[in-house]
Structures are given as C-alpha cells and as structure tokens.
C-alpha cells in the first residue's frame, strides 16, 4: 500500500457480535459521520481520501435508512459463501471504488436467519484488517491507472 502513495482512510463500524457495549448501534453510525465531517480533505486536495463504515448486521431497517441518507449512498452486502453456508456477512457504506458485493444482495429471510445465527454466536465476524485488505487490494489497479495517466501528462 505504501508504494501507492499517501492516502487517508476513515474506518468505523458497529461492534462485532459478542462484544458488549453501552451504546446503541446507531450511535456508532452518528459518531462515524461526525468524524467523517472533520476528516474530509479540502476541495481540490490531490491526496486520495477513502472512508468505510461497516455494519455487522446490527443496524435496524430504520438505522440503515438513516445511514444511507447521512452517508449519501446505499450499502453493499459483502459475504463469504463456503459451499451452502453463508459466513461473515456485513453491510458496507464506502467511497472505495473497488467495493462491490461479490454475491447478490441477501434476501430478507436470509439476512434475518444470518442475524439470528450471529446473535447466537454461530458465525465469526470478518475482522477489520481482513475486510480492509479485501476491499483495498483491488485499488492497486486504481492507483496504477492514475499514476500512469499523471506520469504521461
């Protein structure tokens, strides 16, 4: 990542399942949005700026709608499918160009079953390091393209 040049990343998430917290999941969203406002670069800054908010399937439908309104985009659902078992699903709001759902969006019934399984502690949560790595690895091509274009000018 260092050879791509300097860029800024703001990352936030709801707590992983199994972690106790005194706050509602929506609180983490609002804190992230507040930090995002402070961290945004000035207009015209050449330094790339990325942000990512991850919901570990804790936000309610109303909270998701609020997140989409505040973050000005719809989330993508990232999930791993091993055979017929769905694992590590999260909802992600981000401006990272490479982040797209690797599979179709979960049906409401599947999402409900997955959330119930996660609340019972059956499925592990994808860690932040793995998630960021998976989402940022495709950015190599993004930075390669822009560095080639700027060096040829």
PDB file of C-alpha atoms in Angstrom:
ATOM      1  CA  UNK A   1       0.000   0.000   0.000  1.00  0.00           C
ATOM      2  CA  UNK A   2       2.875   2.388   0.760  1.00  0.00           C
ATOM      3  CA  UNK A   3       4.020   2.400  -2.872  1.00  0.00           C
ATOM      4  CA  UNK A   4       0.577   3.648  -3.968  1.00  0.00           C
ATOM      5  CA  UNK A   5       1.341   6.943  -2.352  1.00  0.00           C
ATOM      6  CA  UNK A   6      -0.208   8.656   0.625  1.00  0.00           C
ATOM      7  CA  UNK A   7      -3.952   8.489   1.102  1.00  0.00           C
ATOM      8  CA  UNK A   8      -6.278   8.879   4.057  1.00  0.00           C
ATOM      9  CA  UNK A   9      -8.784   6.329   5.329  1.00  0.00           C
ATOM     10  CA  UNK A  10     -11.509   6.812   7.921  1.00  0.00           C
ATOM     11  CA  UNK A  11     -12.906   3.490   9.145  1.00  0.00           C
ATOM     12  CA  UNK A  12     -15.787   2.885  11.511  1.00  0.00           C
ATOM     13  CA  UNK A  13     -18.124   0.038  12.388  1.00  0.00           C
ATOM     14  CA  UNK A  14     -20.786  -1.228  14.684  1.00  0.00           C
ATOM     15  CA  UNK A  15     -19.397  -3.549  17.363  1.00  0.00           C
ATOM     16  CA  UNK A  16     -18.781  -7.155  16.449  1.00  0.00           C
ATOM     17  CA  UNK A  17     -21.330  -9.566  17.796  1.00  0.00           C
ATOM     18  CA  UNK A  18     -20.424 -10.927  21.163  1.00  0.00           C
ATOM     19  CA  UNK A  19     -18.857  -7.660  22.293  1.00  0.00           C
ATOM     20  CA  UNK A  20     -20.817  -5.899  24.959  1.00  0.00           C
ATOM     21  CA  UNK A  21     -21.376  -2.204  24.517  1.00  0.00           C
ATOM     22  CA  UNK A  22     -23.257   0.523  26.351  1.00  0.00           C
ATOM     23  CA  UNK A  23     -24.335   2.284  23.161  1.00  0.00           C
ATOM     24  CA  UNK A  24     -26.911   1.502  20.502  1.00  0.00           C
ATOM     25  CA  UNK A  25     -25.566   0.519  17.056  1.00  0.00           C
ATOM     26  CA  UNK A  26     -26.909   3.806  15.654  1.00  0.00           C
ATOM     27  CA  UNK A  27     -24.624   5.754  17.998  1.00  0.00           C
ATOM     28  CA  UNK A  28     -21.569   4.339  16.184  1.00  0.00           C
ATOM     29  CA  UNK A  29     -23.002   5.491  12.867  1.00  0.00           C
ATOM     30  CA  UNK A  30     -23.513   9.054  14.113  1.00  0.00           C
ATOM     31  CA  UNK A  31     -20.028   9.198  15.652  1.00  0.00           C
ATOM     32  CA  UNK A  32     -18.554   7.967  12.383  1.00  0.00           C
ATOM     33  CA  UNK A  33     -20.456  10.609  10.426  1.00  0.00           C
ATOM     34  CA  UNK A  34     -19.243  13.315  12.814  1.00  0.00           C
ATOM     35  CA  UNK A  35     -15.607  12.197  12.426  1.00  0.00           C
ATOM     36  CA  UNK A  36     -16.037  11.973   8.670  1.00  0.00           C
ATOM     37  CA  UNK A  37     -17.030  15.641   8.532  1.00  0.00           C
ATOM     38  CA  UNK A  38     -13.820  16.637  10.337  1.00  0.00           C
ATOM     39  CA  UNK A  39     -11.575  14.325   8.306  1.00  0.00           C
ATOM     40  CA  UNK A  40     -12.728  15.230   4.797  1.00  0.00           C
ATOM     41  CA  UNK A  41      -9.953  16.975   2.870  1.00  0.00           C
ATOM     42  CA  UNK A  42     -10.333  20.467   1.492  1.00  0.00           C
ATOM     43  CA  UNK A  43     -11.755  20.773  -2.008  1.00  0.00           C
ATOM     44  CA  UNK A  44      -9.051  20.322  -4.620  1.00  0.00           C
ATOM     45  CA  UNK A  45      -6.745  18.277  -2.389  1.00  0.00           C
ATOM     46  CA  UNK A  46      -4.681  15.874  -4.541  1.00  0.00           C
ATOM     47  CA  UNK A  47      -4.433  13.286  -1.760  1.00  0.00           C
ATOM     48  CA  UNK A  48      -6.933  10.416  -2.166  1.00  0.00           C
ATOM     49  CA  UNK A  49      -9.435  10.143   0.680  1.00  0.00           C
ATOM     50  CA  UNK A  50     -11.392   6.973   1.404  1.00  0.00           C
ATOM     51  CA  UNK A  51     -13.904   6.098   4.072  1.00  0.00           C
ATOM     52  CA  UNK A  52     -15.710   2.940   5.108  1.00  0.00           C
ATOM     53  CA  UNK A  53     -18.473   2.249   7.623  1.00  0.00           C
ATOM     54  CA  UNK A  54     -19.233  -1.403   8.365  1.00  0.00           C
ATOM     55  CA  UNK A  55     -22.418  -2.676   9.947  1.00  0.00           C
ATOM     56  CA  UNK A  56     -22.064  -6.115  11.498  1.00  0.00           C
ATOM     57  CA  UNK A  57     -25.795  -6.642  10.806  1.00  0.00           C
ATOM     58  CA  UNK A  58     -26.771  -4.778  13.970  1.00  0.00           C
ATOM     59  CA  UNK A  59     -28.469  -1.716  12.476  1.00  0.00           C
ATOM     60  CA  UNK A  60     -32.259  -1.834  12.245  1.00  0.00           C
ATOM     61  CA  UNK A  61     -34.030  -1.092   8.953  1.00  0.00           C
ATOM     62  CA  UNK A  62     -34.658   2.470  10.183  1.00  0.00           C
ATOM     63  CA  UNK A  63     -30.980   2.847  11.162  1.00  0.00           C
ATOM     64  CA  UNK A  64     -29.945   1.564   7.719  1.00  0.00           C
ATOM     65  CA  UNK A  65     -32.170   4.136   6.024  1.00  0.00           C
ATOM     66  CA  UNK A  66     -30.655   6.869   8.207  1.00  0.00           C
ATOM     67  CA  UNK A  67     -27.145   5.628   7.387  1.00  0.00           C
ATOM     68  CA  UNK A  68     -27.918   5.730   3.669  1.00  0.00           C
ATOM     69  CA  UNK A  69     -29.275   9.254   3.992  1.00  0.00           C
ATOM     70  CA  UNK A  70     -26.338  10.577   6.049  1.00  0.00           C
ATOM     71  CA  UNK A  71     -23.651   8.764   4.049  1.00  0.00           C
ATOM     72  CA  UNK A  72     -25.434   9.576   0.772  1.00  0.00           C
ATOM     73  CA  UNK A  73     -25.340   6.057  -0.682  1.00  0.00           C
ATOM     74  CA  UNK A  74     -26.803   2.599  -0.329  1.00  0.00           C
ATOM     75  CA  UNK A  75     -24.744  -0.127   1.334  1.00  0.00           C
ATOM     76  CA  UNK A  76     -23.359  -3.198  -0.358  1.00  0.00           C
ATOM     77  CA  UNK A  77     -23.525  -6.543   1.379  1.00  0.00           C
ATOM     78  CA  UNK A  78     -20.218  -8.365   1.441  1.00  0.00           C
ATOM     79  CA  UNK A  79     -20.427 -12.030   2.251  1.00  0.00           C
ATOM     80  CA  UNK A  80     -18.442 -15.237   2.014  1.00  0.00           C
ATOM     81  CA  UNK A  81     -20.141 -18.366   0.780  1.00  0.00           C
ATOM     82  CA  UNK A  82     -18.480 -21.670   1.641  1.00  0.00           C
ATOM     83  CA  UNK A  83     -20.500 -24.396  -0.025  1.00  0.00           C
ATOM     84  CA  UNK A  84     -24.038 -23.601   1.004  1.00  0.00           C
ATOM     85  CA  UNK A  85     -23.059 -21.858   4.242  1.00  0.00           C
ATOM     86  CA  UNK A  86     -23.157 -18.077   4.342  1.00  0.00           C
ATOM     87  CA  UNK A  87     -20.493 -16.536   6.585  1.00  0.00           C
ATOM     88  CA  UNK A  88     -19.056 -13.188   7.542  1.00  0.00           C
ATOM     89  CA  UNK A  89     -21.760 -11.019   6.009  1.00  0.00           C
ATOM     90  CA  UNK A  90     -21.525  -7.291   6.664  1.00  0.00           C
ATOM     91  CA  UNK A  91     -23.145  -4.188   5.214  1.00  0.00           C
ATOM     92  CA  UNK A  92     -20.645  -1.618   3.957  1.00  0.00           C
ATOM     93  CA  UNK A  93     -21.084   2.049   3.082  1.00  0.00           C
ATOM     94  CA  UNK A  94     -17.924   3.324   1.412  1.00  0.00           C
ATOM     95  CA  UNK A  95     -16.477   5.503  -1.299  1.00  0.00           C
ATOM     96  CA  UNK A  96     -13.813   2.899  -2.148  1.00  0.00           C
ATOM     97  CA  UNK A  97     -14.354   2.302  -5.884  1.00  0.00           C
ATOM     98  CA  UNK A  98     -13.455  -1.392  -5.766  1.00  0.00           C
ATOM     99  CA  UNK A  99     -16.069  -2.395  -3.195  1.00  0.00           C
ATOM    100  CA  UNK A 100     -18.898  -4.253  -4.798  1.00  0.00           C
ATOM    101  CA  UNK A 101     -20.876  -7.174  -3.492  1.00  0.00           C
ATOM    102  CA  UNK A 102     -19.258 -10.402  -4.599  1.00  0.00           C
ATOM    103  CA  UNK A 103     -22.658 -12.055  -4.481  1.00  0.00           C
ATOM    104  CA  UNK A 104     -26.239 -10.949  -4.855  1.00  0.00           C
ATOM    105  CA  UNK A 105     -27.775  -8.978  -2.043  1.00  0.00           C
ATOM    106  CA  UNK A 106     -29.217 -11.101   0.722  1.00  0.00           C
ATOM    107  CA  UNK A 107     -32.918 -11.787   0.636  1.00  0.00           C
ATOM    108  CA  UNK A 108     -34.714 -10.524   3.749  1.00  0.00           C
ATOM    109  CA  UNK A 109     -35.248 -14.075   5.037  1.00  0.00           C
ATOM    110  CA  UNK A 110     -31.577 -14.993   4.564  1.00  0.00           C
ATOM    111  CA  UNK A 111     -30.485 -11.802   6.305  1.00  0.00           C
ATOM    112  CA  UNK A 112     -32.803 -12.482   9.231  1.00  0.00           C
ATOM    113  CA  UNK A 113     -31.527 -16.061   9.595  1.00  0.00           C
ATOM    114  CA  UNK A 114     -27.927 -14.902   9.381  1.00  0.00           C
ATOM    115  CA  UNK A 115     -28.505 -12.212  12.018  1.00  0.00           C
ATOM    116  CA  UNK A 116     -30.154 -14.778  14.315  1.00  0.00           C
ATOM    117  CA  UNK A 117     -27.239 -17.190  13.852  1.00  0.00           C
ATOM    118  CA  UNK A 118     -24.749 -14.407  14.567  1.00  0.00           C
ATOM    119  CA  UNK A 119     -26.594 -13.354  17.718  1.00  0.00           C
ATOM    120  CA  UNK A 120     -26.324 -16.933  18.938  1.00  0.00           C
ATOM    121  CA  UNK A 121     -22.586 -16.792  18.284  1.00  0.00           C
ATOM    122  CA  UNK A 122     -22.502 -19.379  15.495  1.00  0.00           C
ATOM    123  CA  UNK A 123     -20.744 -17.331  12.842  1.00  0.00           C
ATOM    124  CA  UNK A 124     -17.500 -15.397  13.184  1.00  0.00           C
ATOM    125  CA  UNK A 125     -17.321 -11.771  12.167  1.00  0.00           C
ATOM    126  CA  UNK A 126     -14.852 -10.787   9.473  1.00  0.00           C
ATOM    127  CA  UNK A 127     -12.181  -8.735  11.212  1.00  0.00           C
ATOM    128  CA  UNK A 128     -11.456  -5.143  10.199  1.00  0.00           C
ATOM    129  CA  UNK A 129      -7.962  -5.998   8.945  1.00  0.00           C
ATOM    130  CA  UNK A 130      -9.252  -8.731   6.618  1.00  0.00           C
ATOM    131  CA  UNK A 131     -12.117  -6.553   5.407  1.00  0.00           C
ATOM    132  CA  UNK A 132      -9.891  -3.571   4.655  1.00  0.00           C
ATOM    133  CA  UNK A 133      -7.349  -5.837   2.941  1.00  0.00           C
ATOM    134  CA  UNK A 134     -10.014  -7.445   0.735  1.00  0.00           C
ATOM    135  CA  UNK A 135     -11.535  -4.088  -0.160  1.00  0.00           C
ATOM    136  CA  UNK A 136      -8.272  -2.262  -0.798  1.00  0.00           C
ATOM    137  CA  UNK A 137      -6.386  -4.950  -2.716  1.00  0.00           C
ATOM    138  CA  UNK A 138      -8.234  -4.103  -5.972  1.00  0.00           C
ATOM    139  CA  UNK A 139      -7.168  -0.464  -5.543  1.00  0.00           C
ATOM    140  CA  UNK A 140      -3.746  -1.422  -6.906  1.00  0.00           C
ATOM    141  CA  UNK A 141      -5.224  -1.152 -10.394  1.00  0.00           C
ATOM    142  CA  UNK A 142      -6.943   2.121  -9.487  1.00  0.00           C
ATOM    143  CA  UNK A 143      -3.686   3.732  -8.357  1.00  0.00           C
ATOM    144  CA  UNK A 144      -1.731   2.168 -11.221  1.00  0.00           C
ATOM    145  CA  UNK A 145      -4.131   3.688 -13.753  1.00  0.00           C
ATOM    146  CA  UNK A 146      -3.977   7.168 -12.248  1.00  0.00           C
ATOM    147  CA  UNK A 147      -0.203   7.122 -11.760  1.00  0.00           C
ATOM    148  CA  UNK A 148       0.247   6.118 -15.423  1.00  0.00           C
ATOM    149  CA  UNK A 149      -2.085   8.908 -16.563  1.00  0.00           C
ATOM    150  CA  UNK A 150      -0.394  11.589 -14.466  1.00  0.00           C
ATOM    151  CA  UNK A 151       3.127  10.489 -15.432  1.00  0.00           C
ATOM    152  CA  UNK A 152       2.250  10.669 -19.147  1.00  0.00           C
ATOM    153  CA  UNK A 153       0.985  14.283 -18.886  1.00  0.00           C
TER     154      UNK A 153
END
